[in-house]
Short mmCIF file of C-alpha atoms in Angstrom, two decimals:
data_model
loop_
_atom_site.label_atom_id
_atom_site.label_comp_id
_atom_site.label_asym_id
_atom_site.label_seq_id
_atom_site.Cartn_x
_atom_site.Cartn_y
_atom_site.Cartn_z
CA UNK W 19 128.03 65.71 156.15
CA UNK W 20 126.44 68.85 157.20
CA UNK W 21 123.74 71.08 155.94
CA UNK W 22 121.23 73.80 157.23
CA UNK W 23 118.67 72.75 158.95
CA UNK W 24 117.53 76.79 159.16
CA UNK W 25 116.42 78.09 155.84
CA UNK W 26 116.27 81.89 156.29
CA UNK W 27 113.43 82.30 153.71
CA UNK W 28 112.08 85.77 154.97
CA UNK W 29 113.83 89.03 156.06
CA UNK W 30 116.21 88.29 158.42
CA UNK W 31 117.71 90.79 160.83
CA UNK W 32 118.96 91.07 164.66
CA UNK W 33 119.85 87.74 166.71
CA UNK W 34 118.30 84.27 164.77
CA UNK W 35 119.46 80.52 165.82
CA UNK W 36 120.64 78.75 162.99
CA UNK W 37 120.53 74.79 163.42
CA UNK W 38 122.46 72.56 161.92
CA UNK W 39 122.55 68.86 160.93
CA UNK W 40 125.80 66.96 161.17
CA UNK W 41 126.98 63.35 160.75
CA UNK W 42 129.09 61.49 163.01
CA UNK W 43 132.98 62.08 161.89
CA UNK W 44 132.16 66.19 162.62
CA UNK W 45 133.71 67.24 166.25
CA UNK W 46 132.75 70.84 165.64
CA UNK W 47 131.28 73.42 163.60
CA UNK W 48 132.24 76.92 162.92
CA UNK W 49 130.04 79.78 161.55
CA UNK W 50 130.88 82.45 159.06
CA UNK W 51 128.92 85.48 158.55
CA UNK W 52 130.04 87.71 155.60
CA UNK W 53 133.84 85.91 156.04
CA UNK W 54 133.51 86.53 160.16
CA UNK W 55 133.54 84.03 162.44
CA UNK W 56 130.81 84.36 164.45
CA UNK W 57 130.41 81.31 166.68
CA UNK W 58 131.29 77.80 167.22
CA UNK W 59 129.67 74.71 168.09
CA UNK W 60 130.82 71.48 169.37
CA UNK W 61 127.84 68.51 170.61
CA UNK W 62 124.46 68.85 170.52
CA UNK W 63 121.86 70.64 169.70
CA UNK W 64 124.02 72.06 167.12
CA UNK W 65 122.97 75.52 166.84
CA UNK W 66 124.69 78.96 167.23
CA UNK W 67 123.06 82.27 167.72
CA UNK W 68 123.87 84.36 164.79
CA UNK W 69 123.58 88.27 165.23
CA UNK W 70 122.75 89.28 161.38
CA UNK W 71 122.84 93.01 162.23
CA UNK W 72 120.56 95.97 163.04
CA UNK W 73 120.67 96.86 159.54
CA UNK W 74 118.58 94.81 156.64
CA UNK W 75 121.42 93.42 154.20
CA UNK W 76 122.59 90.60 152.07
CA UNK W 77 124.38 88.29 154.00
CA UNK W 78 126.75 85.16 152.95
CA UNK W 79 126.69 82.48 155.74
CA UNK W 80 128.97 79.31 156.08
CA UNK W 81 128.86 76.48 158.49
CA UNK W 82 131.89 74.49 157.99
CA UNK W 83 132.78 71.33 159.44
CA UNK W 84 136.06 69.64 161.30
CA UNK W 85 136.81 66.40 162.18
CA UNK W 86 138.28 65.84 165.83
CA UNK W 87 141.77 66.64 164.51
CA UNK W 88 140.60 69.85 163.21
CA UNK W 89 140.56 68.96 159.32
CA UNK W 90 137.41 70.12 157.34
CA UNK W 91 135.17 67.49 156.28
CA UNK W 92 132.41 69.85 154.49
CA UNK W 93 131.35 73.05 154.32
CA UNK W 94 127.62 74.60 153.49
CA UNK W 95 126.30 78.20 152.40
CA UNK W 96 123.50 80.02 151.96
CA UNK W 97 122.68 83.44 151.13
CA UNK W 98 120.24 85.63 153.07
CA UNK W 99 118.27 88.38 152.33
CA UNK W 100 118.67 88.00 148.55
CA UNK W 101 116.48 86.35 146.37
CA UNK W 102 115.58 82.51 146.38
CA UNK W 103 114.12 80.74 143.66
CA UNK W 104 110.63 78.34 144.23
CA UNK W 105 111.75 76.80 140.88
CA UNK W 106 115.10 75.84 139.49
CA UNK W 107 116.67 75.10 135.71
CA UNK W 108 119.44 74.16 134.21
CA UNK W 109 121.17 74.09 131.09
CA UNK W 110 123.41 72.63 128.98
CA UNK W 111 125.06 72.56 125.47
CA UNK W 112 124.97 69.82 123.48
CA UNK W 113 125.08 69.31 119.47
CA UNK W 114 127.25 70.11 116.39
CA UNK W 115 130.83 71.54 116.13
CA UNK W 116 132.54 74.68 115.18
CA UNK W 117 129.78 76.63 116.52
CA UNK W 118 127.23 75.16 113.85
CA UNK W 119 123.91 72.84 115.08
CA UNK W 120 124.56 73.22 118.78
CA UNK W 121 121.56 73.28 120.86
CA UNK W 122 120.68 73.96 124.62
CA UNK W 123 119.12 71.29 126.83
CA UNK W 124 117.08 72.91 129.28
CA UNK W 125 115.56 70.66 132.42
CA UNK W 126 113.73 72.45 135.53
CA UNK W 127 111.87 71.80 138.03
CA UNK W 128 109.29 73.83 139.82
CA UNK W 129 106.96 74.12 142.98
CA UNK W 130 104.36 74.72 140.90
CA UNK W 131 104.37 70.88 139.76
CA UNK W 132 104.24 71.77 135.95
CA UNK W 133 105.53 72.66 132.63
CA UNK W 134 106.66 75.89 132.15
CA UNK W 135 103.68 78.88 130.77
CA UNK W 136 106.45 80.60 129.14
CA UNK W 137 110.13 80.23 128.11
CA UNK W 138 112.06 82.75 126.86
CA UNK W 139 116.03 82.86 125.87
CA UNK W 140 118.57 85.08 124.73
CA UNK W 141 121.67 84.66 123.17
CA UNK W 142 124.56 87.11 123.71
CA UNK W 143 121.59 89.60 123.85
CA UNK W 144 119.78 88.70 121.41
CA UNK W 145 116.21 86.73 121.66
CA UNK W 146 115.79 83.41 120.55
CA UNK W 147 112.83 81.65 119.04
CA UNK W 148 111.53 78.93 121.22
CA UNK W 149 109.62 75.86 119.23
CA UNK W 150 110.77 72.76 122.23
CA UNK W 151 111.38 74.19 125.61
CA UNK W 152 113.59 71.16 125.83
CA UNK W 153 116.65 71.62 123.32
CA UNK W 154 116.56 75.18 121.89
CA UNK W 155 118.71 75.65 118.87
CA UNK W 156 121.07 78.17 118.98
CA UNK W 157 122.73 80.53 115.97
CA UNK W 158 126.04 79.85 114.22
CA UNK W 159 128.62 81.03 115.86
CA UNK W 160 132.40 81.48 116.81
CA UNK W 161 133.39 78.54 119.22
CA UNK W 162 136.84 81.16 119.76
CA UNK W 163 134.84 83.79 121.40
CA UNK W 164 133.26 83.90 124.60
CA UNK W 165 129.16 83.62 124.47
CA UNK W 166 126.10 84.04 127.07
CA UNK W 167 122.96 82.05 127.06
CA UNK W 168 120.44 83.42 129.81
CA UNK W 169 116.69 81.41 129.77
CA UNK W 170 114.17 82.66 131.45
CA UNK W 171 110.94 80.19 132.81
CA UNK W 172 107.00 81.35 134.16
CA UNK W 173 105.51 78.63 135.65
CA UNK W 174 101.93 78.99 137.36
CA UNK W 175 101.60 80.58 140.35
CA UNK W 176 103.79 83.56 139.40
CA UNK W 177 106.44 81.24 139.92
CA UNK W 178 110.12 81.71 137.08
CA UNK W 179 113.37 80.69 137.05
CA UNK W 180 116.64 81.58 135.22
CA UNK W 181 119.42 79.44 133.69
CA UNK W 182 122.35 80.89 132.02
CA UNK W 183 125.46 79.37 130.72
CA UNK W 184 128.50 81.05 129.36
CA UNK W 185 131.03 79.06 126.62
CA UNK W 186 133.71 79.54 124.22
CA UNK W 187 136.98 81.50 123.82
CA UNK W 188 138.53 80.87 127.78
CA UNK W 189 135.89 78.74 128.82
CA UNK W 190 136.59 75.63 127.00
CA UNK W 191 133.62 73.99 129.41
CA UNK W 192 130.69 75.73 129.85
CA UNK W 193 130.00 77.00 133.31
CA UNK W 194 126.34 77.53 134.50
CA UNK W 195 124.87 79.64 137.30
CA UNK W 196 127.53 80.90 139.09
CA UNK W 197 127.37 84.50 138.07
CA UNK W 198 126.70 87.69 139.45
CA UNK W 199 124.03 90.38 137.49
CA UNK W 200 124.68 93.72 138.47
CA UNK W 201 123.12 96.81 137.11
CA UNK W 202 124.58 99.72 135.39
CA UNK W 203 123.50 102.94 134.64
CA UNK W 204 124.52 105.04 131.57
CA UNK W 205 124.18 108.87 131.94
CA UNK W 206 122.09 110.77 129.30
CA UNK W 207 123.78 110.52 125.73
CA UNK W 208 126.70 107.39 127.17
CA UNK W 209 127.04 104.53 125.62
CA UNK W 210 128.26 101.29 127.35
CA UNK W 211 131.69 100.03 126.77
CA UNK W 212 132.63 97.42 124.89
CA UNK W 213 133.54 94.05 127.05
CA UNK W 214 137.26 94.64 127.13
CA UNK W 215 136.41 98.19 127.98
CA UNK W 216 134.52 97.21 131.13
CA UNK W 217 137.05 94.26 132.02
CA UNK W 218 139.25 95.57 135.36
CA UNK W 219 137.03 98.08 136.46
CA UNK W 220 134.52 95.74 138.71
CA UNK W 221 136.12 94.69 142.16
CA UNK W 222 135.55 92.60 145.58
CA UNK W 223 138.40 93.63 148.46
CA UNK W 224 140.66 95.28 146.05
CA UNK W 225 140.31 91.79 143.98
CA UNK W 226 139.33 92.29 140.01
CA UNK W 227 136.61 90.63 138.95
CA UNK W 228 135.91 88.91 135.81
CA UNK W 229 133.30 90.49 133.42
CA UNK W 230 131.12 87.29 131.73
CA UNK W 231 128.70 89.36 129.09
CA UNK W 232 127.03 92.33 129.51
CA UNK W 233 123.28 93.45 127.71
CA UNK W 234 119.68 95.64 127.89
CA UNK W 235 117.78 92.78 128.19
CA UNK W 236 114.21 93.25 129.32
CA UNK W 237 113.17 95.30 132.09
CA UNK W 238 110.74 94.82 134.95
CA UNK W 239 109.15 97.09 137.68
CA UNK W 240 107.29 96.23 140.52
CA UNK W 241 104.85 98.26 142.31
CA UNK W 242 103.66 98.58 145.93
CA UNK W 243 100.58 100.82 145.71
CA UNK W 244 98.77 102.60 149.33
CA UNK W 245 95.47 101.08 148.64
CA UNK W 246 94.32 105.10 149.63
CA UNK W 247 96.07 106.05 146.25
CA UNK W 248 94.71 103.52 143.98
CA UNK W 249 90.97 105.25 144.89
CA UNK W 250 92.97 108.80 144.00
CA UNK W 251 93.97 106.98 140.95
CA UNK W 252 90.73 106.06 139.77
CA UNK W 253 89.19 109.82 140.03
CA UNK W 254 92.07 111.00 138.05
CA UNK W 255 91.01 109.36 135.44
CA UNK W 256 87.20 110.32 136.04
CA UNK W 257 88.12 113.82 136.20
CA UNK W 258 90.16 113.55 132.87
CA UNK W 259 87.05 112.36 131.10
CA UNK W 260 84.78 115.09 132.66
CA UNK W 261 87.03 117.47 130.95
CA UNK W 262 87.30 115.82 128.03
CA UNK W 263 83.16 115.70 127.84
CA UNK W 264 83.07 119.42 128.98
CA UNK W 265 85.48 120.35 125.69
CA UNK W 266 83.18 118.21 123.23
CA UNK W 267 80.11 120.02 124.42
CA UNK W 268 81.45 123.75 123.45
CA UNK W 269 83.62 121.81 119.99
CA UNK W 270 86.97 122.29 120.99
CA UNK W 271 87.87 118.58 120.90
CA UNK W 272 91.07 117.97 119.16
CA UNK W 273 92.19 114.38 117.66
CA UNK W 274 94.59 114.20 120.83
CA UNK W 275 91.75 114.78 122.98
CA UNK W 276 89.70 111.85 121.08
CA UNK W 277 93.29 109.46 121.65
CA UNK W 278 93.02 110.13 125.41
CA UNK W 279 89.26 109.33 125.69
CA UNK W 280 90.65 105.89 126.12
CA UNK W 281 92.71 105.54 129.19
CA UNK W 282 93.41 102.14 129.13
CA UNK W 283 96.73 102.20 127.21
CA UNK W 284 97.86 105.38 128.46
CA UNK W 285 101.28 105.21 129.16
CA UNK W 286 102.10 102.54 127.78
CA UNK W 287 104.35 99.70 128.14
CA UNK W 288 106.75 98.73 125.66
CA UNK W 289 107.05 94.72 124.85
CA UNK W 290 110.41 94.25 126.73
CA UNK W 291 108.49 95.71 129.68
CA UNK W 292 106.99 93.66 132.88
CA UNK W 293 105.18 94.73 135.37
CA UNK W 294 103.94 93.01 138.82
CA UNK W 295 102.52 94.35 142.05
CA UNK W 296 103.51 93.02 145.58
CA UNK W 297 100.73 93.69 147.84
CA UNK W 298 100.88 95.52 150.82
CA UNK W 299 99.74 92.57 152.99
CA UNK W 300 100.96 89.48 154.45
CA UNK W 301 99.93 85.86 155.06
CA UNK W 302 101.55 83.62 157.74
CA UNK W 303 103.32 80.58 156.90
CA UNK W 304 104.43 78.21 159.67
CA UNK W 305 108.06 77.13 159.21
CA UNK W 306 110.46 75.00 161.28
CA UNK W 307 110.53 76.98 164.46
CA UNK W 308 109.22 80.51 162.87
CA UNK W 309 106.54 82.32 161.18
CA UNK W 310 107.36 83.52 157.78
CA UNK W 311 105.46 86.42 156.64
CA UNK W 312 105.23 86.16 152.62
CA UNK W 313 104.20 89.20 150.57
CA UNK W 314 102.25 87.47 147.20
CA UNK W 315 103.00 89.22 144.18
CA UNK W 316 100.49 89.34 141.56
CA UNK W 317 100.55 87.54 137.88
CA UNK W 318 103.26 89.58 135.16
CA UNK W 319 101.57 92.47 133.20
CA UNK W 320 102.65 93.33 129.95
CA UNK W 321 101.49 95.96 127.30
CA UNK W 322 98.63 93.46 125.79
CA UNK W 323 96.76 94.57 129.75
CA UNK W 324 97.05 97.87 129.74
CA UNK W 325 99.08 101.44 130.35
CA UNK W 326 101.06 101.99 133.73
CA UNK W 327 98.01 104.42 134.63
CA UNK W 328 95.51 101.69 133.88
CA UNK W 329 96.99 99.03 135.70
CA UNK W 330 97.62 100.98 138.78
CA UNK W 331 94.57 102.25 138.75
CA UNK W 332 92.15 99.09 138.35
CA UNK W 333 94.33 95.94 139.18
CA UNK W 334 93.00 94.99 142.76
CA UNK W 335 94.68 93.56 145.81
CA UNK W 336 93.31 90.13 146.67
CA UNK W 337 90.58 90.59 149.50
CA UNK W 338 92.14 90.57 153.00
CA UNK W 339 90.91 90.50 156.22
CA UNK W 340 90.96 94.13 157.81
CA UNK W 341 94.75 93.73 157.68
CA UNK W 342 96.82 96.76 158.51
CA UNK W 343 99.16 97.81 155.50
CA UNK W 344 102.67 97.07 156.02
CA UNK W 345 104.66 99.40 152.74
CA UNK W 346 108.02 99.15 154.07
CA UNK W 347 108.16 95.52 154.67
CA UNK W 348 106.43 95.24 151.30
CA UNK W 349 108.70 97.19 149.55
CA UNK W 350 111.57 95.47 150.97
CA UNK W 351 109.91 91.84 149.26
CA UNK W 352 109.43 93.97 146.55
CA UNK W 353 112.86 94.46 145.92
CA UNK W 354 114.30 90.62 146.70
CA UNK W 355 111.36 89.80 143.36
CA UNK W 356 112.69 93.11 141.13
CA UNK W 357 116.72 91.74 141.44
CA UNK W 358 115.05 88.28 141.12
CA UNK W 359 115.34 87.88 137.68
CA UNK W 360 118.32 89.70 137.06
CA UNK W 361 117.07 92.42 134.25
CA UNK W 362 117.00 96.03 134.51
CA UNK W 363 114.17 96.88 137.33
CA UNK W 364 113.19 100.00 139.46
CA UNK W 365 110.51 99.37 142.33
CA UNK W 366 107.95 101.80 142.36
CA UNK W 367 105.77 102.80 145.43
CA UNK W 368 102.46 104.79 145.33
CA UNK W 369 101.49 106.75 148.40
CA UNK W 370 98.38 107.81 149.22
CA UNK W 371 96.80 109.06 152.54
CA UNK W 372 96.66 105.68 153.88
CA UNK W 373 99.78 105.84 156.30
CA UNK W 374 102.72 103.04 156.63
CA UNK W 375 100.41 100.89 158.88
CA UNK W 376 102.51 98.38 160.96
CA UNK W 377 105.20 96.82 160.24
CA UNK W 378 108.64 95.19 161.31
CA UNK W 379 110.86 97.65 159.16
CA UNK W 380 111.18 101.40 159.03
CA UNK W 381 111.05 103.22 155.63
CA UNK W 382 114.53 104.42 155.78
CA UNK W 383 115.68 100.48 156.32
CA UNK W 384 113.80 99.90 153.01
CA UNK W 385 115.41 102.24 151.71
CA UNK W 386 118.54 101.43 152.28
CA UNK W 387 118.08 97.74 151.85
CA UNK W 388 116.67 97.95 148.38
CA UNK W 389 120.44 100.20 147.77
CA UNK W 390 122.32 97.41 148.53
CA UNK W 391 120.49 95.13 146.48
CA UNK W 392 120.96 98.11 143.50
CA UNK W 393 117.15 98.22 143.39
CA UNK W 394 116.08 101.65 142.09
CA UNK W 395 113.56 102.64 144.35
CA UNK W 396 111.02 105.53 143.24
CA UNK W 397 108.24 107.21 145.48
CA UNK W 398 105.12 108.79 144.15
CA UNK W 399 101.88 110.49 146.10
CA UNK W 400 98.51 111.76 144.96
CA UNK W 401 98.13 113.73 148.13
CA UNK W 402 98.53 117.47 146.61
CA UNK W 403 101.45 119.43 147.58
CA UNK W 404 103.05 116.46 148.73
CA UNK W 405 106.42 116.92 147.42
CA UNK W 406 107.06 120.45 149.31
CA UNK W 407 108.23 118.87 152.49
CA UNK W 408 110.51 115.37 153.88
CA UNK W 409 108.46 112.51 154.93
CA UNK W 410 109.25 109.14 156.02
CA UNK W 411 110.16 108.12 152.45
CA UNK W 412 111.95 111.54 151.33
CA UNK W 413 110.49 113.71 149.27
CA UNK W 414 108.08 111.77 146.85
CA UNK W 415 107.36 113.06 143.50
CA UNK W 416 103.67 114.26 143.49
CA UNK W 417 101.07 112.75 140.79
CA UNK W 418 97.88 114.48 141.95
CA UNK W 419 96.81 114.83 138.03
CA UNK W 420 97.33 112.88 135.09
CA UNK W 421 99.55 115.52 133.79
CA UNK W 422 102.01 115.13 136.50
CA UNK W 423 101.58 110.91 136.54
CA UNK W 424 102.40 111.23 132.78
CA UNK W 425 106.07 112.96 133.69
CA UNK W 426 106.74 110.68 136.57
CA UNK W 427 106.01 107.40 134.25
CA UNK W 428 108.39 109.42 131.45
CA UNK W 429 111.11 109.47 133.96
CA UNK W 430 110.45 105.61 135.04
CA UNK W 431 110.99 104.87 131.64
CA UNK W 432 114.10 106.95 130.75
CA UNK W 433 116.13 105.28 133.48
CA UNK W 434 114.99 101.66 132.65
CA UNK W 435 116.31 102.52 129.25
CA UNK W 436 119.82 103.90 130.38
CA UNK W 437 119.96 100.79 132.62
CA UNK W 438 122.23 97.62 131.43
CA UNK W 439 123.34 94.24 133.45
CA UNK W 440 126.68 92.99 133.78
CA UNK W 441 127.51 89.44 134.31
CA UNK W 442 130.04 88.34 136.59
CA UNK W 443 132.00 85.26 137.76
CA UNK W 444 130.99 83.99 140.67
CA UNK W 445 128.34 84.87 143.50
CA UNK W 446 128.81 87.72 144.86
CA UNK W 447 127.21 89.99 147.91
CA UNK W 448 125.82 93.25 145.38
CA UNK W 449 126.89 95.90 148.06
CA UNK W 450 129.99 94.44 148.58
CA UNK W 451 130.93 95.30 144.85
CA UNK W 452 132.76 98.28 143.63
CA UNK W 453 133.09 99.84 140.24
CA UNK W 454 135.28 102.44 139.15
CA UNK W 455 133.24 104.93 137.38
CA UNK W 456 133.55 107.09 134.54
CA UNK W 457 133.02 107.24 130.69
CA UNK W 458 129.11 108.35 131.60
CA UNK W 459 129.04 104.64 133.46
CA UNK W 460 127.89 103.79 137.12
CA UNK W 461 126.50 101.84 139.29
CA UNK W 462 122.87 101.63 139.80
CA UNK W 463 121.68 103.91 143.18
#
């Protein structure tokens, strides 16, 4: 037996001891990081000092156990720096044959202690209507050809989970979890491929990979807003309705101008589309042997709450104690939550003239980090004129006016849209992936 007795739950970079528990029969253990061998241990206290890198990146790493002759008698892994769940589910087919009266048996469990709020499925891209939770029914179809089941949980506490399950054609059992989501990007006017069309172009080493199913599926974006910009935000939106006043007073008040009077739904949403915020701030939570900072994200939004404007603009952070911002540590936990879920996502952060504050990561590492994870990552500011020269986060697009917010929410919206997820076999370190472009088709950046 062996397993980790280290669970790297946070952001994990530079020199960290990972600690191990073994049973008697193991005479050593050896350490993998990203298919490296980076230490070996042989007695007690059974722990290695593993250097994870300068650089903030996924990481695979594998402990693997030998006997005193040197056989292996187990072997444990655990992925860092990429999403973990606090609630799992799984499912399974069950039912009718020929592809008629078949249903999916969904079970979970969840930190949160509950039923699920919400559940939501999709069948080879197509949504499902959910009456029991427990055994959704799903459509006739051929048992011949291959088929993808994703299910999709909110529990309280902003806590989800996903199950998916692909069967039929090859796959003569189903197999569940073990796939890889990546996103795609179509250019303007491209179409994606069909499946066959896709099938030898993904790759790991020079190894092809095998394309499961790919879809749109819904879309999510998470924002980490400068609390300085969210009072910027607020007086754009005062302004606007000064003007709008000033117009009615000498009659020039169109029936656009009465639409806008209403902010609230403003730049809308569209029903596919999910919004949450991860806050700029940090609690401490006492682990074995280290303090994990956790950045809470707020509740999902959806279009029943409000425009993008609205939301940005009047959801609050939760009150905190004179705590210094930290945006590029946030934006790094924002980016584990957006390619948490595995739909199309884009992070978006809001500048204001509140400054980066403290924190343990650069903006450039954010930057980066959120690349390998294929995390779209988008910068605004409300500062005027902030867009003429290079900062710490490039050059952000400027929304100093509602005019200007209104084009950088357009462009947030087109590329969601152009953006589809492929499913592959197996787990599979995102920046380790490579895809051979063309046909209008690429990777997400």
């Amino acid at each position: 037996m062996i397993v980790f007795a280290s669970l790297f739950l946070g952001l994990v970079v530079g020199v960290q001891p990972v600690r191990l528990l073994v049973s008697e029969e193991v005479a050593r253990v050896e350490l993998l990081l990203d298919g490296r061998e980076v230490g070996t241990v042989a007695g007690e206290p059974w722990t290695v000092d593993c250097d994870f890198g300068a650089e903030l990146l996924p990481h695979e790493l594998v402990a693997v156990a030998r006997d005193a002759e040197g056989r292996e008698t187990g072997r444990v892994r655990q992925w860092v720096n990429l999403p973990k769940r606090s609630a799992e589910a799984v499912v399974s087919l069950e039912g009718g044959e020929g592809g008629r009266g078949v249903f999916a048996r969904l079970v979970w469990d969840s930190v949160a202690g509950a039923d699920p709020l919400e559940v939501r499925a999709r069948f080879d891209g197509r949504r499902l209507k959910v009456d029991d939770p427990r055994r959704i029914a799903l459509p006739a179809h051929d048992p011949q050809r291959l088929h993808f089941l994703s299910v999709e949980l909110d529990f309280a506490g902003n806590v989800g989970a996903v199950a998916e399950t692909v069967f039929g054609g090859s796959y003569a059992d189903e197999v569940s979890t073990r796939l890889t989501a990546l996103p795609l990007a179509l250019d303007r006017g491209a179409k994606l491929p069909k499946l066959e069309h896709l099938r030898g172009r993904f790759s790991k080493d020079g190894v092809a990979l095998e394309v499961i199913a790919a879809e749109e599926g819904p879309a999510e974006i998470v924002i980490v807003r400068d609390e300085a910009a969210r009072s910027d935000l607020t007086e754009l939106g005062r302004t606007d309705r000064r003007a709008l006043r000033d117009r009615a007073r000498v009659g020039l008040v169109t029936r656009g101008d009465e639409d806008r009077g209403s902010l609230r739904y403003r730049m809308g949403l569209k029903s596919d589309l999910r919004l949450r915020f991860v806050w700029p701030y940090s609690r401490l939570e006492r682990r074995a042997g280290y303090d994990l900072a956790i950045f809470p994200p707020s509740q999902d939004f959806t279009w029943k709450d409000g425009g993008l404007y609205w939301l940005m603009a009047y959801v609050r952070a939760p009150i905190v104690d004179e705590e210094p911002q930290r945006l590029a540590d946030a934006v790094a936990a924002a980016g584990l939550l957006a390619a948490g879920r595995n739909r199309r996502r884009a992070v978006v952060l809001v500048l204001g003239g509140g400054g980066d504050g403290e924190g343990q990561f650069e903006p450039a590492a954010a930057r980066r980090f959120l690349a390998s994870l294929r995390v779209p990552l988008l910068v605004w500011s409300t500062v005027e004129d902030s867009d003429r020269a290079e900062g710490p986060w490039g050059r952000p697009t400027e929304v100093s006016n509602l005019a200007r917010l209104e084009q950088a929410v357009g462009d947030l919206y087109r590329r969601l849209e152009r953006q589809r997820i492929v499913w592959l076999a197996g787990i599979h370190l995102p920046h380790r992936l490579d895809f051979r472009e063309g046909d209008g088709v690429r990777l997400v950046r």
